[in-house]
PDB file of C-alpha atoms in Angstrom:
ATOM      1  CA  MET N   1     -12.257  -7.953  39.348  1.00  0.00           C
ATOM      2  CA  ARG N   2     -10.262 -10.975  39.684  1.00  0.00           C
ATOM      3  CA  GLY N   3     -11.839 -12.280  36.213  1.00  0.00           C
ATOM      4  CA  ALA N   4     -11.143  -8.757  34.453  1.00  0.00           C
ATOM      5  CA  ALA N   5      -7.545  -9.135  35.519  1.00  0.00           C
ATOM      6  CA  ALA N   6      -7.169 -12.551  34.193  1.00  0.00           C
ATOM      7  CA  LEU N   7      -8.835 -11.393  30.809  1.00  0.00           C
ATOM      8  CA  LEU N   8      -6.301  -8.633  30.476  1.00  0.00           C
ATOM      9  CA  ILE N   9      -3.406 -11.236  31.481  1.00  0.00           C
ATOM     10  CA  CYS N  10      -4.583 -13.410  28.345  1.00  0.00           C
ATOM     11  CA  ALA N  11      -5.106 -10.840  25.775  1.00  0.00           C
ATOM     12  CA  THR N  12      -1.876  -9.467  26.526  1.00  0.00           C
ATOM     13  CA  ALA N  13      -0.264 -13.065  26.191  1.00  0.00           C
ATOM     14  CA  LEU N  14      -2.020 -13.645  22.951  1.00  0.00           C
ATOM     15  CA  LEU N  15      -1.243 -10.509  21.338  1.00  0.00           C
ATOM     16  CA  ALA N  16       2.486 -10.651  22.462  1.00  0.00           C
ATOM     17  CA  ALA N  17       2.369 -14.185  20.489  1.00  0.00           C
ATOM     18  CA  GLY N  18       1.254 -12.548  17.307  1.00  0.00           C
ATOM     19  CA  CYS N  19      -2.013 -14.610  17.736  1.00  0.00           C
ATOM     20  CA  GLY N  20      -4.316 -13.859  14.688  1.00  0.00           C
ATOM     21  CA  THR N  21      -1.641 -11.923  12.644  1.00  0.00           C
ATOM     22  CA  GLY N  22       0.294 -15.012  11.638  1.00  0.00           C
ATOM     23  CA  GLY N  23       3.156 -14.549  14.018  1.00  0.00           C
ATOM     24  CA  ILE N  24       5.362 -11.933  15.030  1.00  0.00           C
ATOM     25  CA  SER N  25       7.834 -11.097  12.153  1.00  0.00           C
ATOM     26  CA  LYS N  26      11.533 -11.427  13.227  1.00  0.00           C
ATOM     27  CA  GLY N  27      14.504 -10.489  11.136  1.00  0.00           C
ATOM     28  CA  GLY N  28      14.257 -11.458   7.765  1.00  0.00           C
ATOM     29  CA  ASP N  29      17.187 -10.898   4.679  1.00  0.00           C
ATOM     30  CA  ALA N  30      16.156  -7.882   2.872  1.00  0.00           C
ATOM     31  CA  SER N  31      18.528  -8.519  -0.056  1.00  0.00           C
ATOM     32  CA  THR N  32      16.411 -12.027  -0.544  1.00  0.00           C
ATOM     33  CA  GLY N  33      13.583 -10.406   0.057  1.00  0.00           C
ATOM     34  CA  LYS N  34      14.464  -8.101  -2.499  1.00  0.00           C
ATOM     35  CA  GLN N  35      14.377 -10.870  -4.999  1.00  0.00           C
ATOM     36  CA  LEU N  36      11.402 -12.323  -3.979  1.00  0.00           C
ATOM     37  CA  PHE N  37       9.624  -9.119  -4.365  1.00  0.00           C
ATOM     38  CA  VAL N  38      10.943  -8.335  -7.941  1.00  0.00           C
ATOM     39  CA  ALA N  39       9.387 -11.766  -8.810  1.00  0.00           C
ATOM     40  CA  LYS N  40       6.455 -12.512  -6.850  1.00  0.00           C
ATOM     41  CA  CYS N  41       5.037  -9.311  -6.073  1.00  0.00           C
ATOM     42  CA  GLY N  42       6.365  -6.620  -8.365  1.00  0.00           C
ATOM     43  CA  GLY N  43       3.797  -7.655 -11.074  1.00  0.00           C
ATOM     44  CA  CYS N  44       1.275  -6.165  -8.956  1.00  0.00           C
ATOM     45  CA  HIS N  45       3.021  -3.393  -6.781  1.00  0.00           C
ATOM     46  CA  ALA N  46       4.790  -0.580  -7.439  1.00  0.00           C
ATOM     47  CA  LEU N  47       7.915   0.015  -5.470  1.00  0.00           C
ATOM     48  CA  ALA N  48      10.419   2.220  -7.031  1.00  0.00           C
ATOM     49  CA  ASP N  49      13.664   0.737  -5.105  1.00  0.00           C
ATOM     50  CA  ALA N  50      12.587  -2.758  -7.032  1.00  0.00           C
ATOM     51  CA  GLY N  51      11.838  -0.627 -10.263  1.00  0.00           C
ATOM     52  CA  THR N  52       8.443  -2.217 -10.443  1.00  0.00           C
ATOM     53  CA  ASN N  53       5.330  -0.386 -11.861  1.00  0.00           C
ATOM     54  CA  GLY N  54       2.305  -2.847 -10.815  1.00  0.00           C
ATOM     55  CA  ALA N  55      -1.043  -1.143 -10.462  1.00  0.00           C
ATOM     56  CA  VAL N  56      -3.111  -4.156  -9.391  1.00  0.00           C
ATOM     57  CA  GLY N  57      -2.143  -3.853  -5.776  1.00  0.00           C
ATOM     58  CA  PRO N  58      -1.313  -0.328  -3.775  1.00  0.00           C
ATOM     59  CA  ASN N  59       1.854   1.698  -4.825  1.00  0.00           C
ATOM     60  CA  LEU N  60       3.927   0.581  -1.201  1.00  0.00           C
ATOM     61  CA  ASP N  61       5.792   3.726  -1.396  1.00  0.00           C
ATOM     62  CA  ASP N  62       2.771   5.759  -1.444  1.00  0.00           C
ATOM     63  CA  ALA N  63       1.028   3.300   0.999  1.00  0.00           C
ATOM     64  CA  PHE N  64       3.962   3.646   3.784  1.00  0.00           C
ATOM     65  CA  ARG N  65       5.273   7.433   2.961  1.00  0.00           C
ATOM     66  CA  TYR N  66       2.785   9.138   5.500  1.00  0.00           C
ATOM     67  CA  ASP N  67       3.826   6.548   8.435  1.00  0.00           C
ATOM     68  CA  ARG N  68       7.495   7.439   7.725  1.00  0.00           C
ATOM     69  CA  GLN N  69       6.740  10.923   8.088  1.00  0.00           C
ATOM     70  CA  GLN N  70       4.673  10.204  11.476  1.00  0.00           C
ATOM     71  CA  GLY N  71       8.138   8.329  12.217  1.00  0.00           C
ATOM     72  CA  TYR N  72       6.645   4.964  12.137  1.00  0.00           C
ATOM     73  CA  GLU N  73       9.872   2.373  12.756  1.00  0.00           C
ATOM     74  CA  ASP N  74      11.159  -0.361  10.213  1.00  0.00           C
ATOM     75  CA  SER N  75      10.259  -2.976  12.471  1.00  0.00           C
ATOM     76  CA  THR N  76       6.168  -1.788  12.786  1.00  0.00           C
ATOM     77  CA  ILE N  77       6.344  -1.511   8.975  1.00  0.00           C
ATOM     78  CA  GLN N  78       7.761  -4.730   8.285  1.00  0.00           C
ATOM     79  CA  GLN N  79       5.199  -6.401  10.614  1.00  0.00           C
ATOM     80  CA  VAL N  80       2.316  -4.630   8.992  1.00  0.00           C
ATOM     81  CA  VAL N  81       3.421  -6.139   5.593  1.00  0.00           C
ATOM     82  CA  ARG N  82       4.134  -9.551   7.194  1.00  0.00           C
ATOM     83  CA  ASP N  83       0.565  -9.716   8.287  1.00  0.00           C
ATOM     84  CA  GLN N  84      -0.834  -8.356   4.829  1.00  0.00           C
ATOM     85  CA  ILE N  85       1.073 -11.189   3.382  1.00  0.00           C
ATOM     86  CA  GLU N  86      -0.370 -13.870   5.778  1.00  0.00           C
ATOM     87  CA  ILE N  87      -3.959 -12.825   5.026  1.00  0.00           C
ATOM     88  CA  ALA N  88      -4.055 -11.928   1.553  1.00  0.00           C
ATOM     89  CA  GLY N  89      -7.499 -11.302   0.223  1.00  0.00           C
ATOM     90  CA  GLY N  90      -9.248  -9.477  -2.215  1.00  0.00           C
ATOM     91  CA  ARG N  91      -6.681  -9.685  -5.693  1.00  0.00           C
ATOM     92  CA  MET N  92      -3.914 -10.639  -3.740  1.00  0.00           C
ATOM     93  CA  PRO N  93      -3.404 -14.261  -3.991  1.00  0.00           C
ATOM     94  CA  ALA N  94      -2.824 -16.611  -0.692  1.00  0.00           C
ATOM     95  CA  ASN N  95       0.565 -18.080  -0.048  1.00  0.00           C
ATOM     96  CA  LEU N  96       2.849 -16.301  -2.903  1.00  0.00           C
ATOM     97  CA  VAL N  97       5.648 -16.586  -0.145  1.00  0.00           C
ATOM     98  CA  ARG N  98       5.639 -18.023   3.274  1.00  0.00           C
ATOM     99  CA  GLY N  99       7.569 -18.738   6.097  1.00  0.00           C
ATOM    100  CA  ASP N 100      11.269 -17.415   6.138  1.00  0.00           C
ATOM    101  CA  ALA N 101      10.678 -16.285   2.453  1.00  0.00           C
ATOM    102  CA  ALA N 102       7.615 -14.019   3.608  1.00  0.00           C
ATOM    103  CA  ASP N 103      10.094 -12.716   6.612  1.00  0.00           C
ATOM    104  CA  ASP N 104      12.544 -11.599   3.771  1.00  0.00           C
ATOM    105  CA  VAL N 105       9.995  -9.764   1.753  1.00  0.00           C
ATOM    106  CA  ALA N 106       8.645  -7.803   4.708  1.00  0.00           C
ATOM    107  CA  ALA N 107      12.014  -6.820   5.989  1.00  0.00           C
ATOM    108  CA  TYR N 108      13.030  -5.562   2.116  1.00  0.00           C
ATOM    109  CA  ILE N 109       9.638  -3.715   1.796  1.00  0.00           C
ATOM    110  CA  ALA N 110      10.188  -2.391   5.455  1.00  0.00           C
ATOM    111  CA  SER N 111      13.726  -0.809   4.252  1.00  0.00           C
ATOM    112  CA  VAL N 112      12.702   0.835   1.212  1.00  0.00           C
ATOM    113  CA  ALA N 113       9.342   1.615   1.089  1.00  0.00           C
ATOM    114  CA  GLY N 114       8.281   5.154   1.495  1.00  0.00           C
ATOM    115  CA  VAL N 115      11.835   6.216   1.516  1.00  0.00           C
ATOM    116  CA  PRO N 116      12.836   9.149  -0.361  1.00  0.00           C
ATOM    117  CA  GLY N 117      15.628   8.881  -2.796  1.00  0.00           C
ATOM    118  CA  LYS N 118      15.066   5.174  -2.984  1.00  0.00           C
ATOM    119  CA  GLY N 119      14.865   3.586  -6.392  1.00  0.00           C
ATOM    120  CA  GLY N 120      15.935   4.478  -9.740  1.00  0.00           C
ATOM    121  CA  LYS N 121      14.500   3.763 -13.549  1.00  0.00           C
ATOM    122  CA  LEU N 122      15.226   0.405 -14.937  1.00  0.00           C
ATOM    123  CA  THR N 123      16.793   0.699 -18.506  1.00  0.00           C
ATOM    124  CA  SER N 124      17.160  -3.279 -19.641  1.00  0.00           C
ATOM    125  CA  GLY N 125      14.564  -5.054 -21.219  1.00  0.00           C
ATOM    126  CA  LYS N 126      14.905  -7.974 -19.159  1.00  0.00           C
ATOM    127  CA  ASP N 127      15.003  -6.024 -15.974  1.00  0.00           C
ATOM    128  CA  ILE N 128      11.858  -4.322 -16.961  1.00  0.00           C
ATOM    129  CA  PHE N 129      10.312  -7.526 -17.791  1.00  0.00           C
ATOM    130  CA  VAL N 130      11.095  -9.378 -14.422  1.00  0.00           C
ATOM    131  CA  ALA N 131      10.462  -6.398 -12.381  1.00  0.00           C
ATOM    132  CA  ASN N 132       6.892  -5.826 -13.888  1.00  0.00           C
ATOM    133  CA  CYS N 133       5.836  -8.693 -15.646  1.00  0.00           C
ATOM    134  CA  GLY N 134       7.432 -11.865 -14.487  1.00  0.00           C
ATOM    135  CA  SER N 135       5.163 -12.560 -11.615  1.00  0.00           C
ATOM    136  CA  CYS N 136       2.091 -13.091 -14.500  1.00  0.00           C
ATOM    137  CA  HIS N 137       4.093 -14.484 -17.358  1.00  0.00           C
ATOM    138  CA  THR N 138       6.431 -17.371 -18.006  1.00  0.00           C
ATOM    139  CA  LEU N 139       9.678 -16.632 -20.295  1.00  0.00           C
ATOM    140  CA  LYS N 140      12.298 -18.848 -19.932  1.00  0.00           C
ATOM    141  CA  ASP N 141      15.110 -16.809 -20.642  1.00  0.00           C
ATOM    142  CA  ALA N 142      14.203 -14.036 -17.652  1.00  0.00           C
ATOM    143  CA  GLY N 143      13.633 -17.261 -15.573  1.00  0.00           C
ATOM    144  CA  THR N 144      10.178 -16.191 -14.779  1.00  0.00           C
ATOM    145  CA  SER N 145       7.297 -18.548 -14.142  1.00  0.00           C
ATOM    146  CA  GLY N 146       4.055 -16.582 -13.630  1.00  0.00           C
ATOM    147  CA  SER N 147       0.871 -17.976 -14.803  1.00  0.00           C
ATOM    148  CA  VAL N 148      -1.799 -15.538 -14.757  1.00  0.00           C
ATOM    149  CA  GLY N 149      -1.088 -14.088 -17.840  1.00  0.00           C
ATOM    150  CA  PRO N 150      -0.191 -16.378 -21.110  1.00  0.00           C
ATOM    151  CA  ASN N 151       3.120 -18.232 -21.293  1.00  0.00           C
ATOM    152  CA  LEU N 152       5.141 -15.993 -23.595  1.00  0.00           C
ATOM    153  CA  ASP N 153       7.428 -18.566 -24.696  1.00  0.00           C
ATOM    154  CA  GLN N 154       4.125 -20.140 -26.154  1.00  0.00           C
ATOM    155  CA  LEU N 155       2.477 -17.268 -27.608  1.00  0.00           C
ATOM    156  CA  LYS N 156       5.358 -15.561 -29.004  1.00  0.00           C
ATOM    157  CA  PRO N 157       4.246 -12.497 -29.658  1.00  0.00           C
ATOM    158  CA  ALA N 158       5.569 -10.026 -32.217  1.00  0.00           C
ATOM    159  CA  LEU N 159       7.033  -6.468 -31.207  1.00  0.00           C
ATOM    160  CA  ALA N 160       4.091  -4.490 -32.195  1.00  0.00           C
ATOM    161  CA  ARG N 161       1.739  -6.683 -30.422  1.00  0.00           C
ATOM    162  CA  ILE N 162       3.647  -6.432 -27.157  1.00  0.00           C
ATOM    163  CA  GLN N 163       3.918  -2.579 -27.333  1.00  0.00           C
ATOM    164  CA  ARG N 164       0.578  -2.243 -27.741  1.00  0.00           C
ATOM    165  CA  GLN N 165      -0.362  -4.710 -24.735  1.00  0.00           C
ATOM    166  CA  VAL N 166       2.044  -3.043 -22.609  1.00  0.00           C
ATOM    167  CA  ILE N 167       0.619   0.331 -23.480  1.00  0.00           C
ATOM    168  CA  ASN N 168      -3.124  -0.348 -23.107  1.00  0.00           C
ATOM    169  CA  GLY N 169      -2.984  -3.348 -21.070  1.00  0.00           C
ATOM    170  CA  GLY N 170      -5.856  -6.133 -21.249  1.00  0.00           C
ATOM    171  CA  THR N 171      -8.504  -8.107 -19.222  1.00  0.00           C
ATOM    172  CA  VAL N 172      -6.397  -8.637 -16.343  1.00  0.00           C
ATOM    173  CA  MET N 173      -3.307  -7.125 -17.215  1.00  0.00           C
ATOM    174  CA  PRO N 174      -2.767  -3.185 -16.392  1.00  0.00           C
ATOM    175  CA  ALA N 175      -1.910  -0.557 -18.740  1.00  0.00           C
ATOM    176  CA  PHE N 176       1.813   0.729 -18.269  1.00  0.00           C
ATOM    177  CA  LYS N 177       1.428   3.795 -20.259  1.00  0.00           C
ATOM    178  CA  GLY N 178       2.367   6.405 -17.844  1.00  0.00           C
ATOM    179  CA  LYS N 179       4.130   4.076 -15.467  1.00  0.00           C
ATOM    180  CA  LEU N 180       7.018   2.934 -17.790  1.00  0.00           C
ATOM    181  CA  THR N 181       8.716   5.625 -20.430  1.00  0.00           C
ATOM    182  CA  ASP N 182       8.537   5.242 -23.953  1.00  0.00           C
ATOM    183  CA  ALA N 183      11.783   3.892 -23.947  1.00  0.00           C
ATOM    184  CA  GLN N 184      11.149   1.495 -21.463  1.00  0.00           C
ATOM    185  CA  ILE N 185       8.134   0.291 -23.215  1.00  0.00           C
ATOM    186  CA  LYS N 186      10.097  -0.175 -26.295  1.00  0.00           C
ATOM    187  CA  ALA N 187      12.912  -1.843 -24.733  1.00  0.00           C
ATOM    188  CA  VAL N 188      10.298  -4.571 -22.967  1.00  0.00           C
ATOM    189  CA  ALA N 189       8.718  -5.042 -26.091  1.00  0.00           C
ATOM    190  CA  LYS N 190      12.087  -5.814 -28.049  1.00  0.00           C
ATOM    191  CA  TYR N 191      13.364  -8.146 -25.375  1.00  0.00           C
ATOM    192  CA  VAL N 192      10.572  -9.915 -25.301  1.00  0.00           C
ATOM    193  CA  SER N 193      10.140 -10.479 -28.648  1.00  0.00           C
ATOM    194  CA  SER N 194      13.560 -11.236 -29.503  1.00  0.00           C
ATOM    195  CA  VAL N 195      13.603 -14.348 -26.643  1.00  0.00           C
ATOM    196  CA  ALA N 196      10.260 -15.481 -26.697  1.00  0.00           C
ATOM    197  CA  GLY N 197      10.016 -19.238 -27.505  1.00  0.00           C
ATOM    198  CA  LYS N 198      13.665 -19.690 -27.909  1.00  0.00           C
TER     199      LYS N 198
END
């Protein structure tokens, strides 16, 4: 009986310390987290508040909507997100954000994912690009340095090619038809074709 009590105390201490999870997420700046999310995560994850439409990873509004309806606290969602960042697997690259930056991203997602009425449609080609493409593509004018897809400053694609690629996707690139409006597709294509390589 004494051994069982000791085991229970040890297990409780390990859980309290966050062992195996990368630690307990504490604090985090949601404003900084939003900037990091758009730059590092938005190309793969849809999140209305960030204006991102990535389709490689889960749609975070859909993923946490039911949890919100069940009354889960932001702190619980933040910890789940922080753990997912820490144990990245499958198609999610490891070490996209670490330490305080990971806490910031987790705090941001926890504050907006699945919250009704959050978000709006982006209209600027540059904003659409940063939110949906920048984590995969390098484009100097947008301040992005993604390396999954081609460096657009080197490629210098024409307007028609960009529109076709955004609509249909490619080998790794998801199709954005149905995720972005026709006007958003035209805006991002016009933006990229006008600034790539300049």
